[in-house]
Tab-separated table of C-alpha atoms in Angstrom:
chain	number	residue	atom	x	y	z
A	5	UNK	CA	149.998	-19.099	146.277
A	6	UNK	CA	147.906	-17.870	143.327
A	7	UNK	CA	147.443	-14.307	142.297
A	8	UNK	CA	144.062	-13.119	140.966
A	9	UNK	CA	144.175	-11.754	137.497
A	10	UNK	CA	142.745	-8.235	137.561
A	11	UNK	CA	141.929	-8.372	133.869
A	12	UNK	CA	139.776	-11.460	134.425
A	13	UNK	CA	137.900	-9.730	137.215
A	14	UNK	CA	137.238	-6.728	135.019
A	15	UNK	CA	136.022	-9.020	132.238
A	16	UNK	CA	133.647	-10.831	134.582
A	17	UNK	CA	132.243	-7.515	135.852
A	18	UNK	CA	131.773	-6.269	132.308
A	19	UNK	CA	129.991	-9.486	131.364
A	20	UNK	CA	127.681	-9.155	134.353
A	21	UNK	CA	126.847	-5.552	133.494
A	22	UNK	CA	126.303	-6.482	129.843
A	23	UNK	CA	123.956	-9.318	130.807
A	24	UNK	CA	121.949	-7.063	133.130
A	25	UNK	CA	121.722	-4.422	130.402
A	26	UNK	CA	120.538	-6.992	127.865
A	27	UNK	CA	117.847	-8.244	130.264
A	28	UNK	CA	116.733	-4.662	130.903
A	29	UNK	CA	116.527	-3.893	127.185
A	30	UNK	CA	114.595	-7.110	126.601
A	31	UNK	CA	112.134	-6.168	129.351
A	32	UNK	CA	111.665	-2.679	127.889
A	33	UNK	CA	111.117	-4.184	124.423
A	34	UNK	CA	108.478	-6.597	125.753
A	35	UNK	CA	106.691	-3.738	127.500
A	36	UNK	CA	106.706	-1.643	124.324
A	37	UNK	CA	105.272	-4.538	122.301
A	38	UNK	CA	102.514	-5.117	124.870
A	39	UNK	CA	101.733	-1.390	124.968
A	40	UNK	CA	101.529	-1.236	121.158
A	41	UNK	CA	99.235	-4.296	121.098
A	42	UNK	CA	96.871	-2.743	123.663
A	43	UNK	CA	96.896	0.541	121.700
A	44	UNK	CA	95.983	-1.198	118.410
A	45	UNK	CA	93.278	-3.256	120.127
A	46	UNK	CA	91.732	-0.169	121.761
A	47	UNK	CA	91.866	1.845	118.530
A	48	UNK	CA	90.132	-0.898	116.518
A	49	UNK	CA	87.385	-1.242	119.132
A	50	UNK	CA	86.863	2.539	119.399
A	51	UNK	CA	86.686	2.769	115.595
A	52	UNK	CA	83.757	0.322	115.680
A	53	UNK	CA	82.096	2.403	118.429
A	54	UNK	CA	82.523	5.602	116.383
A	55	UNK	CA	81.027	3.978	113.283
A	56	UNK	CA	77.921	3.001	115.225
A	57	UNK	CA	77.544	6.561	116.508
A	58	UNK	CA	78.033	8.085	113.046
A	59	UNK	CA	81.502	9.543	113.772
A	60	UNK	CA	84.648	9.246	111.618
A	61	UNK	CA	86.350	5.982	112.598
A	62	UNK	CA	89.832	7.309	111.752
A	63	UNK	CA	89.811	9.561	114.814
A	64	UNK	CA	89.982	6.467	117.031
A	65	UNK	CA	93.702	6.110	116.154
A	66	UNK	CA	94.732	9.566	117.429
A	67	UNK	CA	95.752	9.161	121.104
A	68	UNK	CA	94.087	12.218	122.694
A	69	UNK	CA	91.451	12.885	120.035
A	70	UNK	CA	89.755	9.517	120.555
A	71	UNK	CA	88.999	10.267	124.228
A	72	UNK	CA	88.023	13.817	123.195
A	73	UNK	CA	85.375	12.331	120.842
A	74	UNK	CA	84.034	10.047	123.586
A	75	UNK	CA	83.485	13.035	125.882
A	76	UNK	CA	81.665	14.940	123.116
A	77	UNK	CA	79.571	11.873	122.271
A	78	UNK	CA	78.501	11.772	125.931
A	79	UNK	CA	77.428	15.429	125.800
A	80	UNK	CA	80.434	16.761	127.755
A	81	UNK	CA	83.243	19.130	126.820
A	82	UNK	CA	85.910	17.396	124.770
A	83	UNK	CA	88.766	19.281	126.408
A	84	UNK	CA	88.389	17.038	129.471
A	85	UNK	CA	90.616	14.624	127.536
A	86	UNK	CA	93.357	17.275	127.414
A	87	UNK	CA	92.844	17.894	131.139
A	88	UNK	CA	93.474	14.202	131.838
A	89	UNK	CA	96.669	14.126	129.762
A	90	UNK	CA	97.949	17.409	131.202
A	91	UNK	CA	97.101	16.298	134.726
A	92	UNK	CA	99.038	13.058	134.231
A	93	UNK	CA	102.142	14.909	133.044
A	94	UNK	CA	101.905	17.416	135.876
A	95	UNK	CA	101.477	14.631	138.451
A	96	UNK	CA	104.539	12.815	137.086
A	97	UNK	CA	106.667	15.977	137.292
A	98	UNK	CA	105.552	16.841	140.824
A	99	UNK	CA	106.071	13.247	141.993
A	100	UNK	CA	109.598	13.155	140.541
A	101	UNK	CA	110.595	16.468	142.127
A	102	UNK	CA	109.109	15.527	145.501
A	103	UNK	CA	110.783	12.110	145.464
A	104	UNK	CA	114.171	13.638	144.567
A	105	UNK	CA	113.946	16.196	147.360
A	106	UNK	CA	112.996	13.565	149.920
A	107	UNK	CA	115.810	11.229	148.810
A	108	UNK	CA	118.266	14.098	149.076
A	109	UNK	CA	117.052	14.733	152.636
A	110	UNK	CA	117.542	11.048	153.442
A	111	UNK	CA	121.102	11.145	152.131
A	112	UNK	CA	121.937	14.238	154.187
A	113	UNK	CA	120.505	12.568	157.289
A	114	UNK	CA	122.504	9.378	156.608
A	115	UNK	CA	125.799	11.264	156.322
A	116	UNK	CA	125.383	13.176	159.549
A	117	UNK	CA	123.331	16.078	158.409
A	118	UNK	CA	120.726	15.443	161.106
A	119	UNK	CA	117.079	14.465	160.724
A	120	UNK	CA	115.270	11.203	160.348
A	121	UNK	CA	116.754	9.365	157.380
A	122	UNK	CA	114.319	6.441	157.565
A	123	UNK	CA	111.321	8.789	157.593
A	124	UNK	CA	112.656	10.672	154.575
A	125	UNK	CA	113.125	7.420	152.645
A	126	UNK	CA	109.587	6.308	153.530
A	127	UNK	CA	108.173	9.668	152.483
A	128	UNK	CA	110.126	9.487	149.197
A	129	UNK	CA	108.201	6.309	148.299
A	130	UNK	CA	104.781	7.219	149.804
A	131	UNK	CA	104.303	10.807	148.559
A	132	UNK	CA	104.599	10.022	144.796
A	133	UNK	CA	102.282	7.065	145.278
A	134	UNK	CA	99.655	9.224	146.998
A	135	UNK	CA	99.885	11.839	144.244
A	136	UNK	CA	99.291	9.203	141.559
A	137	UNK	CA	96.381	7.714	143.534
A	138	UNK	CA	94.717	11.139	143.789
A	139	UNK	CA	95.193	11.681	140.064
A	140	UNK	CA	93.783	8.229	139.228
A	141	UNK	CA	90.746	8.886	141.457
A	142	UNK	CA	90.028	12.098	139.550
A	143	UNK	CA	90.363	10.286	136.209
A	144	UNK	CA	87.985	7.526	137.329
A	145	UNK	CA	85.394	10.118	138.437
A	146	UNK	CA	85.570	11.837	135.043
A	147	UNK	CA	85.276	8.533	133.183
A	148	UNK	CA	82.259	7.475	135.282
A	149	UNK	CA	80.636	10.848	134.558
A	150	UNK	CA	81.271	10.295	130.827
A	151	UNK	CA	80.234	6.635	130.715
A	152	UNK	CA	76.824	7.291	132.312
A	153	UNK	CA	75.112	9.079	129.378
A	154	UNK	CA	77.306	7.266	126.852
A	155	UNK	CA	76.027	3.844	127.925
A	156	UNK	CA	72.439	5.104	128.118
A	157	UNK	CA	72.839	6.206	124.507
A	158	UNK	CA	73.822	2.623	123.626
A	159	UNK	CA	71.013	1.170	125.752
A	160	UNK	CA	73.325	-0.268	128.436
A	161	UNK	CA	73.157	-0.034	132.230
A	162	UNK	CA	75.363	0.656	135.231
A	163	UNK	CA	77.561	-2.408	134.846
A	164	UNK	CA	78.903	-1.047	131.569
A	165	UNK	CA	79.625	2.291	133.289
A	166	UNK	CA	82.019	0.596	135.710
A	167	UNK	CA	83.503	-1.518	132.898
A	168	UNK	CA	84.186	1.551	130.744
A	169	UNK	CA	85.718	3.544	133.612
A	170	UNK	CA	88.074	0.746	134.693
A	171	UNK	CA	88.711	-1.280	131.506
A	172	UNK	CA	88.186	0.981	128.495
A	173	UNK	CA	89.540	-1.506	125.880
A	174	UNK	CA	87.161	-4.239	127.077
A	175	UNK	CA	84.195	-1.838	127.118
A	176	UNK	CA	84.976	-0.586	123.611
A	177	UNK	CA	85.232	-4.176	122.346
A	178	UNK	CA	81.861	-5.197	123.816
A	179	UNK	CA	80.069	-2.063	122.576
A	180	UNK	CA	81.804	-1.759	119.196
A	181	UNK	CA	81.738	-5.411	118.170
A	182	UNK	CA	78.606	-6.429	120.085
A	183	UNK	CA	74.885	-5.981	119.429
A	184	UNK	CA	74.614	-2.534	121.014
A	185	UNK	CA	73.132	0.193	118.789
A	186	UNK	CA	73.439	3.950	119.212
A	187	UNK	CA	70.005	5.359	120.171
A	188	UNK	CA	71.063	8.931	120.914
A	189	UNK	CA	71.436	10.770	124.196
A	190	UNK	CA	68.322	11.038	126.394
A	191	UNK	CA	66.417	14.298	125.947
A	192	UNK	CA	67.055	16.901	128.595
A	193	UNK	CA	64.127	18.167	130.628
A	194	UNK	CA	62.493	18.195	134.042
A	195	UNK	CA	62.376	14.747	135.656
A	196	UNK	CA	58.889	13.328	136.187
A	197	UNK	CA	57.305	13.604	139.628
A	198	UNK	CA	57.080	10.408	141.700
A	199	UNK	CA	53.266	10.373	141.469
A	200	UNK	CA	52.976	11.286	137.788
A	201	UNK	CA	50.893	8.906	135.732
A	202	UNK	CA	52.393	7.087	132.812
A	203	UNK	CA	51.610	8.818	129.489
A	204	UNK	CA	48.974	6.994	127.491
A	205	UNK	CA	50.028	6.551	123.859
A	206	UNK	CA	47.493	7.796	121.347
A	207	UNK	CA	46.638	5.271	118.657
A	208	UNK	CA	45.964	7.227	115.473
A	209	UNK	CA	45.997	4.281	113.118
A	210	UNK	CA	42.187	4.247	112.903
A	211	UNK	CA	41.799	7.956	112.210
A	212	UNK	CA	40.852	8.512	108.544
A	213	UNK	CA	42.897	10.930	106.510
A	214	UNK	CA	39.764	12.345	104.845
A	215	UNK	CA	37.929	14.617	107.303
A	216	UNK	CA	34.964	15.263	105.063
A	217	UNK	CA	33.094	12.535	106.913
A	218	UNK	CA	32.820	14.835	109.931
A	219	UNK	CA	30.654	17.352	107.987
A	220	UNK	CA	27.007	17.667	109.083
A	221	UNK	CA	24.397	15.722	107.086
A	222	UNK	CA	23.212	17.422	103.947
A	223	UNK	CA	19.805	19.009	104.449
A	224	UNK	CA	17.193	19.124	101.747
A	225	UNK	CA	15.414	22.199	100.541
A	226	UNK	CA	11.934	22.635	101.852
A	227	UNK	CA	9.193	22.041	99.247
A	228	UNK	CA	7.391	25.145	98.118
A	229	UNK	CA	3.656	25.608	97.933
A	230	UNK	CA	2.161	23.164	95.538
A	231	UNK	CA	5.431	21.268	95.144
A	232	UNK	CA	5.397	17.603	96.194
A	233	UNK	CA	7.844	16.564	98.901
A	234	UNK	CA	9.543	14.051	96.593
A	235	UNK	CA	10.663	16.901	94.316
A	236	UNK	CA	12.918	18.419	96.957
A	237	UNK	CA	16.438	18.973	95.713
A	238	UNK	CA	19.484	18.062	97.859
A	239	UNK	CA	21.547	21.013	98.983
A	240	UNK	CA	25.339	21.062	99.595
A	241	UNK	CA	26.186	20.709	103.319
A	242	UNK	CA	27.809	24.168	103.472
A	243	UNK	CA	25.254	25.977	101.293
A	244	UNK	CA	22.991	28.622	102.898
A	245	UNK	CA	19.332	27.855	103.524
A	246	UNK	CA	17.141	28.336	100.429
A	247	UNK	CA	15.236	31.544	99.883
A	248	UNK	CA	11.508	31.544	100.245
A	249	UNK	CA	9.714	31.531	96.865
A	250	UNK	CA	8.496	34.916	95.711
A	251	UNK	CA	4.976	34.967	94.207
A	252	UNK	CA	4.671	36.468	90.774
A	253	UNK	CA	2.808	39.837	90.792
A	254	UNK	CA	-0.824	39.688	89.573
A	255	UNK	CA	-1.767	42.524	87.176
A	256	UNK	CA	-4.728	44.667	88.293
A	257	UNK	CA	-7.839	44.673	86.075
A	258	UNK	CA	-7.932	47.563	83.630
A	259	UNK	CA	-10.723	50.088	84.203
A	260	UNK	CA	-10.909	51.087	80.569
A	261	UNK	CA	-9.164	50.283	77.384
A	262	UNK	CA	-5.785	51.882	77.211
A	263	UNK	CA	-4.101	53.073	74.057
A	264	UNK	CA	-1.267	50.982	72.738
A	265	UNK	CA	1.570	51.357	75.180
A	266	UNK	CA	5.256	51.646	74.508
A	267	UNK	CA	7.342	48.486	74.717
A	268	UNK	CA	7.385	47.228	78.256
A	269	UNK	CA	10.466	47.989	80.291
A	270	UNK	CA	12.492	45.024	81.501
A	271	UNK	CA	11.057	43.606	84.699
A	272	UNK	CA	12.616	44.906	87.843
A	273	UNK	CA	14.443	42.582	90.142
A	274	UNK	CA	12.178	41.068	92.766
A	275	UNK	CA	12.215	42.856	96.019
A	276	UNK	CA	14.101	41.207	98.875
A	277	UNK	CA	12.507	41.196	102.266
A	278	UNK	CA	14.453	42.859	105.117
A	279	UNK	CA	16.828	40.449	106.858
A	280	UNK	CA	17.169	38.268	103.752
A	281	UNK	CA	20.207	38.120	101.474
A	282	UNK	CA	20.645	37.290	97.851
A	283	UNK	CA	22.133	33.992	96.803
A	284	UNK	CA	25.364	35.736	95.802
A	285	UNK	CA	25.693	37.416	99.188
A	286	UNK	CA	24.946	34.180	101.037
A	287	UNK	CA	27.701	32.210	99.309
A	288	UNK	CA	30.154	31.104	101.998
A	289	UNK	CA	33.839	31.566	101.229
A	290	UNK	CA	36.359	29.103	102.657
A	291	UNK	CA	38.419	30.784	105.374
A	292	UNK	CA	42.027	31.509	104.429
A	293	UNK	CA	43.333	30.249	107.742
A	294	UNK	CA	41.809	26.806	107.394
A	295	UNK	CA	44.663	24.311	107.244
A	296	UNK	CA	44.729	21.408	104.812
A	297	UNK	CA	44.359	17.877	106.104
A	298	UNK	CA	47.842	16.306	106.160
A	299	UNK	CA	48.650	12.599	106.310
A	300	UNK	CA	51.680	10.329	106.456
A	301	UNK	CA	52.117	7.117	104.475
A	302	UNK	CA	54.102	4.531	106.471
A	303	UNK	CA	56.448	1.859	105.032
A	304	UNK	CA	53.635	-0.704	105.383
A	305	UNK	CA	51.410	1.361	103.044
A	306	UNK	CA	49.138	2.481	105.873
A	307	UNK	CA	48.107	6.150	105.968
A	308	UNK	CA	47.946	8.042	109.272
A	309	UNK	CA	46.266	11.430	109.707
A	310	UNK	CA	48.434	14.158	111.253
A	311	UNK	CA	46.281	15.774	113.918
A	312	UNK	CA	48.960	17.982	115.486
A	313	UNK	CA	51.418	20.600	114.272
A	314	UNK	CA	54.279	18.541	115.775
A	315	UNK	CA	54.832	14.840	115.022
A	316	UNK	CA	57.518	12.593	116.577
A	317	UNK	CA	58.513	9.456	114.641
A	318	UNK	CA	60.360	6.289	115.671
A	319	UNK	CA	59.975	2.643	116.648
A	320	UNK	CA	58.590	3.665	120.056
A	321	UNK	CA	58.781	7.473	120.004
A	322	UNK	CA	58.578	9.694	123.065
A	323	UNK	CA	57.724	13.418	122.691
A	324	UNK	CA	60.796	15.609	123.346
A	325	UNK	CA	60.850	17.991	126.289
A	326	UNK	CA	60.534	21.058	124.060
A	327	UNK	CA	57.435	19.641	122.307
A	328	UNK	CA	55.434	17.606	124.857
A	329	UNK	CA	52.272	17.982	122.769
A	330	UNK	CA	53.802	16.166	119.783
A	331	UNK	CA	51.730	13.385	118.230
A	332	UNK	CA	53.714	10.108	118.467
A	333	UNK	CA	53.578	7.823	115.431
A	334	UNK	CA	55.228	4.415	115.793
A	335	UNK	CA	56.972	3.048	112.686
A	336	UNK	CA	56.608	-0.695	112.174
A	337	UNK	CA	60.103	-1.105	110.728
A	338	UNK	CA	61.131	-4.502	109.409
A	339	UNK	CA	64.581	-3.195	108.422
A	340	UNK	CA	65.511	-2.482	112.074
A	341	UNK	CA	67.163	0.780	110.984
A	342	UNK	CA	64.713	3.183	112.642
A	343	UNK	CA	65.739	4.504	116.061
A	344	UNK	CA	63.432	4.471	119.065
A	345	UNK	CA	62.930	8.251	118.764
A	346	UNK	CA	64.174	9.107	115.275
A	347	UNK	CA	62.829	12.410	113.865
A	348	UNK	CA	60.455	15.329	114.504
A	349	UNK	CA	57.999	16.816	111.981
A	350	UNK	CA	56.796	20.374	112.557
A	351	UNK	CA	54.235	22.440	110.617
A	352	UNK	CA	54.509	26.220	110.277
A	353	UNK	CA	51.585	27.580	108.281
A	354	UNK	CA	51.272	25.210	105.324
A	355	UNK	CA	54.966	24.237	105.270
A	356	UNK	CA	56.511	21.213	107.011
A	357	UNK	CA	60.055	20.658	108.299
A	358	UNK	CA	61.842	17.554	109.604
A	359	UNK	CA	64.567	17.403	112.274
A	360	UNK	CA	66.901	14.463	112.991
A	361	UNK	CA	66.828	13.712	116.753
A	362	UNK	CA	70.356	12.245	116.881
A	363	UNK	CA	69.244	8.980	115.242
A	364	UNK	CA	71.607	6.119	114.486
A	365	UNK	CA	71.049	5.881	110.726
A	366	UNK	CA	70.033	9.472	109.976
A	367	UNK	CA	67.323	11.086	107.812
A	368	UNK	CA	67.403	11.520	104.016
A	369	UNK	CA	64.947	13.937	102.353
A	370	UNK	CA	63.698	13.583	98.777
A	371	UNK	CA	66.021	12.044	96.184
A	372	UNK	CA	69.214	13.138	97.930
A	373	UNK	CA	71.764	10.597	99.162
A	374	UNK	CA	73.086	12.858	101.924
A	375	UNK	CA	71.767	12.685	105.478
A	376	UNK	CA	70.510	15.940	106.979
A	377	UNK	CA	72.375	17.600	109.857
A	378	UNK	CA	71.341	16.441	113.329
A	379	UNK	CA	69.196	19.009	115.160
A	380	UNK	CA	68.683	21.274	112.100
A	381	UNK	CA	65.129	21.600	110.664
A	382	UNK	CA	64.982	20.915	106.904
A	383	UNK	CA	61.983	21.677	104.618
A	384	UNK	CA	60.015	18.549	103.767
A	385	UNK	CA	57.506	17.708	101.053
A	386	UNK	CA	56.853	14.177	99.878
A	387	UNK	CA	59.286	11.258	100.220
A	388	UNK	CA	61.887	10.858	102.985
A	389	UNK	CA	63.859	8.019	104.620
A	390	UNK	CA	64.319	7.122	108.284
A	391	UNK	CA	67.271	4.765	108.007
A	392	UNK	CA	66.071	2.372	105.266
A	393	UNK	CA	62.351	2.895	105.982
A	394	UNK	CA	60.599	4.987	103.297
A	395	UNK	CA	57.760	7.333	104.266
A	396	UNK	CA	55.780	9.943	102.333
A	397	UNK	CA	54.277	13.172	103.687
A	398	UNK	CA	51.046	14.415	102.077
A	399	UNK	CA	50.557	18.015	103.138
A	400	UNK	CA	47.008	18.001	101.765
A	401	UNK	CA	45.327	20.608	99.554
A	402	UNK	CA	42.975	23.490	100.185
């Protein structure tokens, strides 16, 4: 008859517990490594996305701030990111409390306290799961709402909306490291009616910058009596019609010899017939409100006349909702740095301003190296850059 050694049994139990603890720690370590790898991957991809949109790439490494920036880039309130984080913590706390209460009820029922122990155990596993599913559904709805305008700004469709809402690291990798370019959010305004005709783009490339060719033909002065027609003198197009020639007065015959007279007085000015004006009075003065003819020199060297007080520039510009009458001028950009709808020129009196319409590569005015603030009109005269494309504004002269 053999007797079991209690010390050996205790040693075996301790070894088993130690092995289970080591396996658990190893599993936790593997999970932490995987989580850190996913975090680094997502941060690198979001940094590339932020650089394309003109945002600081360092914010992609801050856990809550990176989602905050995505919401703001999509035109939504950034605090939705804080709502998601706070909602997740609140859901975890409520789920833990509810599960603990239900497990306590199951224990009381199992030890004769009455009630359905099996139902309490089932509820302890189902209720936390339902709470997390409701929270995840709300998060997915918010992400879909954010990804809609965000993907339109990058020129991508509905498939990328679902990809960004369900697999954010994959979406950020495709957008940040792919060929997508930030084109800006679509302009807000009333949607077009179903039967509205497509707007016809106005081609202003053939319009000359010099408008003097539209002046009426220069008339010629009418020949006077005894003057041959070939001696007519050309008259300026805006000069008044010539005055009719005034015949010199003929002295009357003297009836008798007159004594020597005093020195003759200076001749009086010729009389002007009623309804006629002197040459000085007929001189036309240029109106003060007449605006100078402005033009724009494109990167190709071509000059385009500005026929409107509002001009929209870009590769294929569309007038914004607040300026539907804007004259669109397409920029033939070989550098591929000009956005589809890049900037807006506006004339007030004789002064011009330029506004950046949330372009990808910004607007630089004059000799400065700093891009102007998006959405803020800046005075403009002469040279400016849309991305790497150089243009020159000629405001004209009076």
